[in-house]
């Protein structure tokens, strides 16, 4: 498994319409917003200033007209006082030369001394009021001698004021545009560009590759610099975390591999089992041992009980014990295996959470065999391979206990005659050979199910099981006597002739005690000895 | 020297005239018995151009008395009066009064012309002219 860099959502702007990308870009958005608002403000200011400037300009022009009238007032007064049309006309003409004046009238009382120009009748513009200046006598300020009346040229004034205010508005707009562009440029280069660059760098960064974001130049000591440093430290920490996670994962994989190896190659069966005795998981050793496929498959359910051939529900009892006591429970199971007999498995069940059990199976066939052979050794005579005293006592008890009705059991005590002489004259090896040969003869005479034992130096015991009558015992006893009377090869081309005295005790009663039976057979054997050896005697009551 | 003497004389004469007041005189045949001070000022400042209907008035300043006369008549100094006339003169419509050196010549001029009006020292009025207004300081 490879550690991929953190997956990201697809770049949202890729392959989109430019308009969407404009909206998605902080650079464009800030620029457009600045341009928009500043442009709006500029236009509003220009409009307001246009109106205000026009009004101001109109007032200023009116004021200048008033001043103009005041300039000629004295002369006009003189003209009115002297009723001098010529002078009045000159004054009026002089006034009319100003473009913002459309008509001038100078009166002396009700008499028009001079009237020049035409009153404009342009309905489109706001007609400015007619300006009237009272003309006083040059010699008596309190005496009114006439009027000076002046009609402003409204359309001309409007036009001039409009032109002037338009000029002002253009200057303002130019100023606004310049300021806006400057602000936009500054914001763009000082804030949004670096931010966008940060964003782009961060977006293209491969986390965990050790790359860091480049600090935008000139932003070392401001917030953008701090943001960059913070992002870099975050990236570093993320990288460390990723590396740590990678290491941990590698470690985990390593240990998993080790465990898997242990699990796979263990010379022990390892498995899990549910409360119903169904196998969930197992290792190769287990599958080899119990002839399962290497891996479980959902379609087939394998019950452990069936695999173990457990027909006495010992496994169920074991499972109940493990799950109810919540303690490991163990038992040995013997299962038929091939032709070579049986396989012994030692099973341990460990309870796990969730009504599950973890199990371990070990092949204990060898130990069992060793144990059995140890037991056998303990119950056998090493020289002849026959049962020894303990072995025959052990088995005799069993044979008596399992004695079926209408059947009998015969116990024979066989004592070799003249063995001591062979031992003394021909040596221990010869004696041993005689004993082994006697043992083989005894085994040859009886059935496989019968028991043969050597319980002393030259004393043997034969137990005949499942006899229908004492006659069979009689026949076998005579056969033993005749067989052991033959010469025995002692090696080195020598042979020895010995015999056997046999005492037989017969019983059909299971309750009979083994030791009593033994004593009766023993007594019968001594009787046979006393009767001259190489013969058998039945114990009394048999 | 003579200038200085003339100025001195003028001042003394003016002062003497002031003592008797200044008499506005017309031709006895003009049919005018009296005239208001306003009418006199309007005549002498060109506002009224006729003494009698039909013919323009002949208005005469007596040079030595000019300052005193206008001062008494409209409370103005000569520079202002001259500035006033300077304004009117270029139009050619309104003529300033003719200026005569002595009272005697004024009297002769007024006695000769029915449309004439002038002024002299009140003390010099005789039967050749008719005083119609006396101006006191």
XYZ file of C-alpha atoms in Angstrom:
679
model
C 0.000 0.000 0.000
C 1.304 3.394 -1.032
C 0.648 6.471 0.975
C -1.029 8.894 -1.387
C -0.890 12.625 -0.810
C -4.123 13.889 0.627
C -6.771 13.718 -2.034
C -8.386 16.986 -2.951
C -11.656 17.833 -4.614
C -11.256 18.620 -8.278
C -10.307 22.188 -9.062
C -13.680 23.860 -9.197
C -12.624 26.515 -11.665
C -11.105 24.121 -14.177
C -13.023 24.058 -17.409
C -15.560 26.578 -16.216
C -16.774 29.646 -18.007
C -14.492 32.680 -17.555
C -17.268 34.542 -15.764
C -17.334 31.950 -13.056
C -13.588 32.156 -12.797
C -13.787 35.903 -12.401
C -16.135 35.386 -9.505
C -13.917 32.707 -8.060
C -10.750 34.785 -8.170
C -10.123 37.017 -5.198
C -7.912 39.246 -7.323
C -10.590 39.945 -9.858
C -13.335 40.236 -7.312
C -11.542 42.771 -5.151
C -10.461 44.767 -8.181
C -13.924 44.787 -9.679
C -15.513 45.667 -6.331
C -13.099 48.536 -5.792
C -13.647 49.754 -9.329
C -17.394 49.405 -9.001
C -17.821 51.204 -5.680
C -15.248 53.865 -6.383
C -16.732 54.403 -9.833
C -20.196 54.667 -8.292
C -18.969 57.137 -5.714
C -17.091 59.065 -8.394
C -20.141 59.299 -10.625
C -22.365 60.369 -7.727
C -19.836 62.951 -6.604
C -19.462 64.184 -10.176
C -23.219 64.443 -10.612
C -23.706 66.199 -7.282
C -20.791 68.489 -7.966
C -22.142 69.195 -11.445
C -25.453 70.327 -10.013
C -23.835 72.265 -7.191
C -21.178 73.801 -9.375
C -23.820 74.826 -11.922
C -25.884 76.468 -9.215
C -22.854 78.171 -7.703
C -21.720 79.302 -11.108
C -25.136 80.709 -11.913
C -25.158 82.607 -8.619
C -21.642 83.800 -9.228
C -22.619 85.086 -12.662
C -25.656 86.841 -11.243
C -23.467 88.386 -8.584
C -21.058 89.501 -11.257
C -23.958 91.069 -13.141
C -24.937 92.975 -10.007
C -21.335 94.094 -9.644
C -21.316 95.080 -13.284
C -24.402 97.224 -12.728
C -22.819 98.806 -9.684
C -19.780 99.623 -11.789
C -21.818 101.742 -14.171
C -24.294 102.968 -11.551
C -22.712 106.380 -11.162
C -22.648 107.105 -14.870
C -26.151 105.717 -15.264
C -27.293 107.934 -12.384
C -25.752 110.945 -14.056
C -27.389 110.023 -17.350
C -30.762 109.603 -15.658
C -30.368 112.780 -13.654
C -29.405 114.791 -16.693
C -31.993 112.930 -18.814
C -29.183 112.356 -21.246
C -30.308 109.607 -23.671
C -26.936 109.608 -25.377
C -25.046 108.866 -22.183
C -27.680 106.358 -21.096
C -27.424 104.646 -24.454
C -23.647 104.476 -24.163
C -23.917 102.948 -20.695
C -26.510 100.427 -21.868
C -24.442 99.502 -24.904
C -21.432 99.042 -22.672
C -23.407 96.708 -20.445
C -24.778 94.775 -23.388
C -21.298 93.987 -24.585
C -21.104 91.512 -21.718
C -22.282 88.181 -23.153
C -24.345 87.307 -20.129
C -26.543 90.377 -20.563
C -29.413 90.166 -23.045
C -31.237 93.466 -22.510
C -30.596 96.748 -20.673
C -33.088 99.526 -19.983
C -32.275 102.848 -18.285
C -35.270 104.883 -17.090
C -35.651 108.379 -15.761
C -38.877 108.158 -13.818
C -41.236 106.434 -16.274
C -39.370 107.668 -19.261
C -37.112 105.177 -21.033
C -33.863 106.921 -21.698
C -32.254 103.933 -23.359
C -33.277 100.348 -24.129
C -30.913 97.936 -25.909
C -30.954 94.156 -26.522
C -33.761 91.638 -26.554
C -35.147 89.733 -23.582
C -34.575 86.051 -24.289
C -37.710 83.933 -24.412
C -36.108 80.518 -24.171
C -38.506 78.308 -22.255
C -36.030 75.464 -21.941
C -33.875 77.156 -19.365
C -34.777 78.587 -16.059
C -35.268 82.270 -16.743
C -33.227 84.299 -14.333
C -34.953 87.244 -12.679
C -34.561 90.741 -14.141
C -32.107 92.749 -12.066
C -33.201 96.255 -11.148
C -30.970 98.923 -9.637
C -32.481 102.159 -8.366
C -30.592 105.190 -9.653
C -30.242 108.003 -7.120
C -29.459 111.604 -7.899
C -25.707 112.225 -7.928
C -26.381 115.194 -5.645
C -28.966 113.763 -3.337
C -28.704 110.031 -2.498
C -32.246 110.075 -1.118
C -33.731 111.251 -4.408
C -34.494 108.463 -6.867
C -34.132 109.693 -10.376
C -34.506 106.447 -12.328
C -33.794 102.725 -12.710
C -31.239 100.581 -14.382
C -32.788 97.269 -15.460
C -30.812 94.321 -16.741
C -32.046 91.010 -18.241
C -29.522 88.204 -17.746
C -28.882 85.979 -20.789
C -30.210 82.841 -19.105
C -29.317 80.314 -21.776
C -25.843 81.723 -22.121
C -25.351 81.667 -18.359
C -26.733 78.140 -18.199
C -24.518 77.075 -21.018
C -21.453 78.596 -19.432
C -22.293 77.204 -16.003
C -22.990 73.804 -17.539
C -19.729 73.874 -19.434
C -17.848 74.902 -16.338
C -19.495 72.284 -14.147
C -18.967 69.681 -16.847
C -15.321 70.610 -16.909
C -15.180 70.261 -13.116
C -16.988 66.920 -13.356
C -14.515 65.662 -15.914
C -11.623 66.689 -13.691
C -13.273 64.939 -10.734
C -13.910 61.794 -12.762
C -10.349 61.753 -14.006
C -9.187 62.168 -10.436
C -11.495 59.378 -9.233
C -10.345 57.082 -12.005
C -6.711 57.743 -11.196
C -7.286 57.263 -7.463
C -9.316 54.103 -8.056
C -6.694 52.651 -10.320
C -4.014 53.520 -7.792
C -6.006 51.963 -4.932
C -6.838 48.914 -7.009
C -3.201 48.551 -7.983
C -2.052 48.891 -4.390
C -4.669 46.468 -3.044
C -3.905 44.076 -5.851
C -0.178 44.088 -5.308
C -0.075 44.464 -1.558
C -2.961 42.231 -0.509
C -4.788 40.184 -3.059
C -1.926 39.072 -5.296
C 0.117 37.704 -2.390
C -3.028 36.096 -0.954
C -3.852 34.554 -4.329
C -0.282 33.375 -4.687
C -0.470 31.821 -1.220
C -3.739 30.179 -2.151
C -2.347 28.848 -5.441
C 0.853 27.604 -3.802
C -1.095 25.902 -1.072
C -3.450 24.404 -3.625
C -0.638 22.864 -5.669
C 1.377 21.764 -2.676
C 1.960 18.066 -2.237
C 1.536 17.526 1.461
C 4.129 15.244 2.896
C 6.609 15.955 0.105
C 8.531 18.332 2.350
C 7.692 21.322 0.139
C 6.884 24.639 1.784
C 5.190 27.829 0.604
C 7.458 30.622 -0.588
C 7.102 33.847 1.403
C 5.887 36.627 -0.928
C 8.674 39.236 -1.120
C 8.207 42.357 0.982
C 5.688 40.708 3.307
C 8.121 39.409 5.886
C 6.795 41.449 8.793
C 3.096 41.788 8.032
C 0.051 39.541 8.388
C 0.679 37.821 5.066
C 4.156 36.894 6.237
C 2.719 35.601 9.473
C 0.054 33.655 7.582
C 2.735 32.109 5.393
C 4.795 31.105 8.411
C 1.756 29.641 10.148
C 0.758 27.711 7.037
C 4.307 26.431 6.688
C 4.421 25.317 10.302
C 1.050 23.601 9.810
C 2.381 21.926 6.675
C 5.454 20.868 8.596
C 3.352 19.449 11.387
C 1.063 17.725 8.919
C 4.087 16.290 7.179
C 5.442 15.061 10.508
C 2.088 13.530 11.319
C 1.947 11.846 7.928
C 5.470 10.564 8.336
C 4.656 9.308 11.811
C 1.534 7.673 10.462
C 3.536 6.083 7.656
C 6.059 4.757 10.141
C 3.299 3.446 12.363
C 1.593 1.827 9.411
C 4.867 0.276 8.310
C 5.433 -1.010 11.832
C 1.920 -2.331 11.961
C 2.330 -4.017 8.611
C 5.607 -5.464 9.772
C 4.095 -6.865 12.939
C 1.050 -8.042 10.985
C 3.363 -9.824 8.612
C 5.181 -11.386 11.545
C 1.957 -12.483 13.121
C 0.666 -13.750 9.828
C 3.900 -15.650 9.382
C 3.519 -17.053 12.858
C -0.086 -17.896 12.136
C 0.684 -19.384 8.739
C 3.732 -21.386 9.675
C 2.888 -22.333 13.216
C 3.128 -26.077 13.856
C -0.009 -25.602 15.838
C -3.577 -25.291 14.691
C -5.051 -21.876 15.356
C -8.687 -21.166 14.731
C -11.724 -19.190 15.815
C -15.009 -20.720 16.684
C -18.441 -19.327 17.359
C -20.876 -20.378 20.031
C -22.503 -22.928 17.720
C -19.226 -24.715 17.121
C -18.809 -23.390 13.558
C -15.256 -22.589 12.445
C -14.605 -19.059 11.230
C -10.954 -18.914 10.555
C -8.004 -21.229 10.689
C -4.393 -21.524 9.735
C -2.749 -23.828 7.197
C -1.575 -26.302 9.804
C -5.140 -26.721 11.010
C -6.446 -27.195 7.479
C -3.739 -29.765 6.727
C -4.433 -31.611 9.910
C -8.182 -31.777 9.559
C -8.338 -31.854 5.732
C -9.997 -28.481 5.240
C -9.457 -26.051 2.343
C -6.728 -23.513 3.048
C -9.217 -20.687 3.518
C -12.726 -20.556 4.805
C -15.433 -19.703 2.355
C -18.787 -18.238 3.160
C -20.759 -20.885 1.356
C -19.560 -23.804 3.511
C -19.816 -24.102 7.229
C -17.518 -26.456 8.985
C -18.551 -27.677 12.400
C -15.585 -28.539 14.590
C -17.517 -31.275 16.322
C -18.080 -33.105 13.039
C -14.418 -32.754 12.075
C -13.337 -34.200 15.406
C -15.791 -37.033 15.061
C -17.062 -36.051 18.454
C -20.151 -38.153 18.973
C -20.203 -37.930 22.747
C -20.687 -34.142 22.841
C -17.464 -33.669 24.743
C -16.696 -30.650 22.550
C -20.077 -29.101 23.367
C -19.359 -29.529 27.054
C -15.933 -27.965 26.554
C -17.419 -24.968 24.713
C -20.061 -24.447 27.365
C -17.395 -24.532 30.021
C -15.167 -22.025 28.217
C -18.017 -19.607 27.514
C -19.783 -19.826 30.864
C -16.672 -19.776 33.059
C -14.882 -17.405 30.731
C -11.755 -19.387 31.300
C -9.651 -21.474 28.926
C -10.828 -25.073 28.754
C -8.826 -27.955 27.322
C -9.407 -31.555 26.330
C -7.815 -34.278 24.198
C -9.597 -35.721 21.192
C -8.740 -38.855 19.247
C -9.655 -38.853 15.606
C -9.185 -41.594 13.057
C -6.328 -40.742 10.760
C -5.493 -42.540 7.589
C -4.604 -46.151 7.940
C -2.039 -45.699 10.656
C -4.615 -45.548 13.351
C -5.503 -42.423 15.159
C -4.413 -38.899 15.751
C -4.525 -37.296 19.161
C -5.296 -33.606 19.297
C -5.021 -31.415 22.365
C -7.646 -28.687 22.094
C -7.640 -25.429 24.120
C -10.559 -23.024 23.824
C -10.085 -19.410 24.958
C -13.267 -17.383 25.309
C -13.284 -14.109 23.341
C -15.748 -11.224 23.353
C -18.846 -11.640 21.199
C -19.611 -15.266 22.073
C -16.566 -16.359 20.115
C -13.706 -18.592 21.060
C -10.149 -18.736 19.951
C -8.777 -22.200 19.771
C -5.393 -23.839 19.678
C -4.889 -27.403 18.518
C -1.720 -29.342 19.047
C -0.878 -32.742 17.662
C -0.192 -34.768 20.793
C -0.179 -38.119 19.033
C 3.544 -38.548 19.735
C 3.137 -37.707 23.390
C 0.168 -40.001 23.603
C 2.177 -42.764 21.980
C 5.090 -42.085 24.255
C 2.790 -42.007 27.195
C 1.117 -45.181 26.096
C 4.420 -46.860 25.512
C 5.634 -45.595 28.852
C 2.582 -47.095 30.460
C 3.131 -50.216 28.403
C 6.739 -50.322 29.466
C 5.683 -50.017 33.050
C 3.308 -52.935 32.625
C 5.573 -55.158 30.534
C 8.473 -57.362 31.163
C 11.419 -55.965 29.278
C 12.965 -59.356 28.553
C 10.048 -61.146 27.017
C 7.772 -58.285 26.083
C 4.986 -59.959 28.041
C 2.910 -58.162 30.651
C 4.514 -57.944 34.062
C 2.754 -58.412 37.359
C 1.313 -54.902 37.439
C 0.155 -55.191 33.865
C -1.634 -58.447 34.372
C -3.219 -57.251 37.615
C -4.458 -54.115 35.870
C -5.902 -56.056 32.949
C -7.240 -58.870 34.998
C -9.405 -56.412 36.960
C -10.779 -55.011 33.686
C -11.393 -58.475 32.256
C -13.264 -59.509 35.377
C -15.291 -56.321 35.440
C -16.349 -56.717 31.818
C -17.084 -60.396 32.047
C -20.248 -61.058 30.082
C -22.931 -63.406 31.269
C -22.721 -67.062 30.085
C -18.998 -66.707 29.680
C -16.156 -67.633 31.942
C -12.583 -66.645 32.594
C -9.658 -68.878 33.284
C -6.512 -67.756 35.052
C -3.491 -69.960 34.693
C -0.273 -69.760 36.637
C 2.570 -71.374 34.634
C 5.791 -72.222 36.489
C 8.754 -73.556 34.489
C 10.276 -76.787 35.800
C 14.064 -77.084 35.972
C 14.771 -73.535 34.897
C 17.084 -72.854 37.813
C 19.417 -75.606 36.636
C 19.557 -74.181 33.145
C 20.371 -70.762 34.602
C 23.057 -72.122 36.890
C 24.711 -74.471 34.396
C 24.327 -72.653 31.085
C 24.439 -69.005 32.246
C 22.030 -66.126 32.390
C 21.943 -65.553 28.667
C 20.796 -69.067 28.039
C 18.280 -68.692 30.850
C 16.977 -65.523 29.250
C 16.664 -67.213 25.910
C 14.717 -70.040 27.515
C 12.404 -67.470 29.108
C 11.850 -65.635 25.767
C 11.223 -68.909 23.969
C 8.709 -69.953 26.652
C 6.981 -66.611 26.273
C 6.697 -67.044 22.487
C 5.278 -70.554 22.953
C 2.679 -69.294 25.395
C 1.618 -66.484 23.005
C 1.365 -68.980 20.163
C -0.961 -71.192 22.123
C -3.488 -68.533 23.205
C -5.730 -66.221 21.206
C -4.857 -62.627 20.523
C -7.469 -61.423 22.964
C -6.011 -63.519 25.761
C -3.412 -62.202 28.142
C 0.085 -63.546 28.792
C 2.364 -62.210 31.559
C 5.639 -63.020 33.298
C 5.202 -62.248 36.952
C 8.386 -63.655 38.366
C 11.731 -65.203 37.395
C 10.312 -68.284 35.719
C 6.622 -67.799 36.613
C 4.055 -66.854 33.928
C 0.342 -66.019 34.016
C -2.114 -66.646 31.194
C -5.661 -65.283 31.278
C -8.204 -66.736 28.881
C -11.112 -64.435 28.337
C -14.642 -65.130 27.107
C -14.646 -68.878 27.619
C -17.839 -70.744 26.967
C -16.823 -73.519 29.348
C -13.953 -74.684 31.475
C -13.175 -77.331 28.848
C -11.486 -74.828 26.625
C -9.265 -73.913 29.551
C -8.496 -77.547 30.116
C -7.532 -77.969 26.451
C -5.320 -74.885 26.435
C -3.641 -75.906 29.678
C -2.738 -79.295 28.298
C -1.459 -77.611 25.135
C 0.784 -75.326 27.209
C 2.181 -78.234 29.145
C 2.934 -80.216 25.981
C 4.433 -77.239 24.148
C 6.779 -76.246 26.959
C 7.941 -79.804 27.372
C 9.806 -79.599 24.065
C 13.540 -78.718 23.992
C 14.394 -75.091 23.723
C 17.286 -73.664 21.603
C 19.640 -71.817 23.896
C 22.051 -70.555 21.227
C 25.647 -71.757 20.675
C 24.163 -74.998 19.328
C 22.891 -75.900 22.813
C 19.367 -76.723 23.768
C 17.626 -77.147 27.081
C 14.629 -79.216 27.992
C 12.356 -77.800 30.595
C 8.728 -78.289 31.500
C 5.900 -76.343 33.015
C 3.512 -76.876 35.924
C 0.163 -75.088 35.350
C -2.482 -74.147 37.913
C -5.878 -73.127 36.560
C -8.600 -71.160 38.344
C -11.910 -70.822 36.433
C -14.683 -68.364 37.255
C -17.879 -67.132 35.614
C -18.599 -64.625 38.353
C -17.644 -61.049 37.568
C -17.648 -60.166 41.257
C -14.718 -62.505 41.890
C -11.719 -60.690 43.132
C -8.542 -60.954 41.080
C -6.246 -61.638 44.018
C -8.442 -64.540 45.254
C -8.462 -66.033 41.778
C -4.716 -65.673 41.638
C -4.223 -67.392 44.952
C -6.453 -70.314 43.855
C -4.504 -70.666 40.596
C -1.245 -70.467 42.542
C -2.381 -73.174 44.902
C -3.432 -75.357 41.932
C 0.016 -74.851 40.341
C 1.785 -76.001 43.521
C -0.521 -78.960 43.489
C 0.627 -79.789 39.979
C 4.271 -79.408 41.070
C 3.748 -81.733 43.920
C 2.014 -84.191 41.591
C 5.270 -84.538 39.627
C 5.554 -81.474 37.384
C 4.819 -81.066 33.634
C 1.088 -81.228 34.214
C -1.843 -78.915 35.086
C -4.274 -78.849 37.952
C -7.643 -77.077 38.300
C -8.198 -75.158 41.436
C -10.914 -76.377 43.695
C -14.379 -74.886 42.971
C -13.480 -74.125 39.361
C 2.829 137.191 -7.503
C -0.186 138.305 -9.402
C -1.614 134.779 -9.042
C -1.214 134.926 -5.330
C -2.903 138.334 -5.236
C -5.692 137.055 -7.415
C -6.272 134.103 -5.169
C -6.249 136.342 -2.147
C -8.715 138.654 -3.792
C -10.908 135.843 -4.803
C -10.999 134.509 -1.318
C -11.781 137.921 0.150
C -14.377 138.648 -2.509
C -15.951 135.230 -2.035
C -16.110 135.823 1.661
C -17.679 139.254 1.128
C -20.194 137.730 -1.245
C -20.986 135.073 1.228
C -21.880 137.747 3.691
C -24.671 139.070 1.452
C -25.551 135.614 0.036
C -25.677 134.674 -3.594
C -28.541 135.898 -5.742
C -29.825 133.810 -8.648
C -30.799 136.304 -11.382
C -32.936 136.133 -14.514
C -33.993 138.582 -17.224
C -36.837 140.753 -15.930
C -38.719 139.994 -19.164
C -38.610 136.291 -18.628
C -41.806 136.467 -16.651
C -40.275 134.449 -13.864
C -40.827 135.953 -10.445
C -39.440 133.248 -8.251
C -37.824 129.855 -8.677
C -37.300 127.002 -6.266
C -33.900 126.008 -5.111
C -34.454 122.537 -6.681
C -35.348 124.064 -10.021
C -32.189 126.166 -9.858
C -30.047 123.099 -9.124
C -31.729 121.165 -11.956
C -31.119 124.050 -14.367
C -27.473 124.466 -13.400
C -26.819 120.658 -13.482
C -28.458 120.189 -16.902
C -31.505 118.250 -15.709
C -33.828 121.026 -16.851
C -32.822 122.406 -20.173
C -35.483 125.093 -20.625
C -36.240 128.185 -18.622
C -39.012 129.153 -20.906
C -40.830 126.740 -23.231
C -39.414 126.372 -26.702
C -35.895 127.622 -26.289
C -32.960 126.144 -24.384
C -31.968 127.974 -21.252
C -28.694 129.830 -21.191
C -27.082 128.922 -17.877
C -24.168 131.030 -16.714
C -21.567 130.327 -14.023
C -19.847 133.263 -12.417
C -16.305 131.966 -12.043
C -15.274 133.581 -8.755
C -18.538 132.519 -7.106
C -18.706 129.015 -8.542
C -17.441 127.139 -5.534
C -19.600 129.045 -3.057
C -22.647 128.740 -5.325
C -22.524 124.985 -5.778
C -21.595 124.499 -2.164
C -24.676 126.446 -1.172
C -26.855 124.875 -3.828
C -26.050 121.115 -3.648
C -23.392 120.882 -0.915
C -20.783 119.726 -3.359
C -17.239 120.874 -4.017
C -16.080 121.924 -7.470
C -14.171 118.680 -8.220
C -17.370 116.760 -7.945
C -19.297 119.176 -10.088
C -16.515 119.063 -12.702
C -16.458 115.260 -12.582
C -20.214 115.269 -13.121
C -19.877 117.387 -16.182
C -16.977 115.371 -17.441
C -19.291 112.352 -17.531
C -21.909 114.250 -19.499
C -19.679 116.179 -21.785
C -18.704 113.365 -24.145
C -22.326 112.658 -25.056
C -22.654 116.232 -26.331
C -26.291 116.316 -25.361
C -26.200 118.148 -22.106
C -24.058 121.269 -22.045
C -22.497 122.614 -18.885
C -23.160 126.276 -17.964
C -21.094 128.821 -19.778
C -18.476 130.400 -17.554
C -18.047 134.153 -17.274
C -15.235 135.923 -15.383
C -17.047 138.796 -13.628
C -20.400 139.542 -12.129
C -20.731 142.628 -14.348
C -20.454 140.545 -17.489
C -22.976 138.087 -16.101
C -25.397 140.883 -15.403
C -24.962 142.185 -18.928
C -25.481 138.722 -20.431
C -28.624 138.047 -18.369
C -29.989 141.529 -19.148
C -29.541 140.854 -22.818
C -31.134 137.347 -22.996
C -34.604 136.296 -21.774
C -33.515 132.664 -21.545
C -30.481 133.366 -19.454
C -30.006 132.554 -15.786
C -26.985 133.235 -13.646
C -25.916 134.161 -10.176
C -23.997 137.008 -8.585
C -23.077 138.415 -5.213
C -26.327 139.479 -3.631
C -24.828 142.933 -3.034
C -24.313 143.560 -6.753
C -27.931 143.027 -7.878
C -29.312 146.012 -9.759
C -32.376 146.795 -11.863
C -31.058 145.201 -15.050
C -31.733 141.767 -13.637
C -34.308 140.157 -11.441
C -33.222 138.107 -8.437
C -35.441 135.081 -8.078
C -33.637 133.081 -5.315
C -31.215 133.991 -2.619
C -28.815 131.316 -1.449
C -27.423 131.641 2.035
C -24.436 129.772 3.281
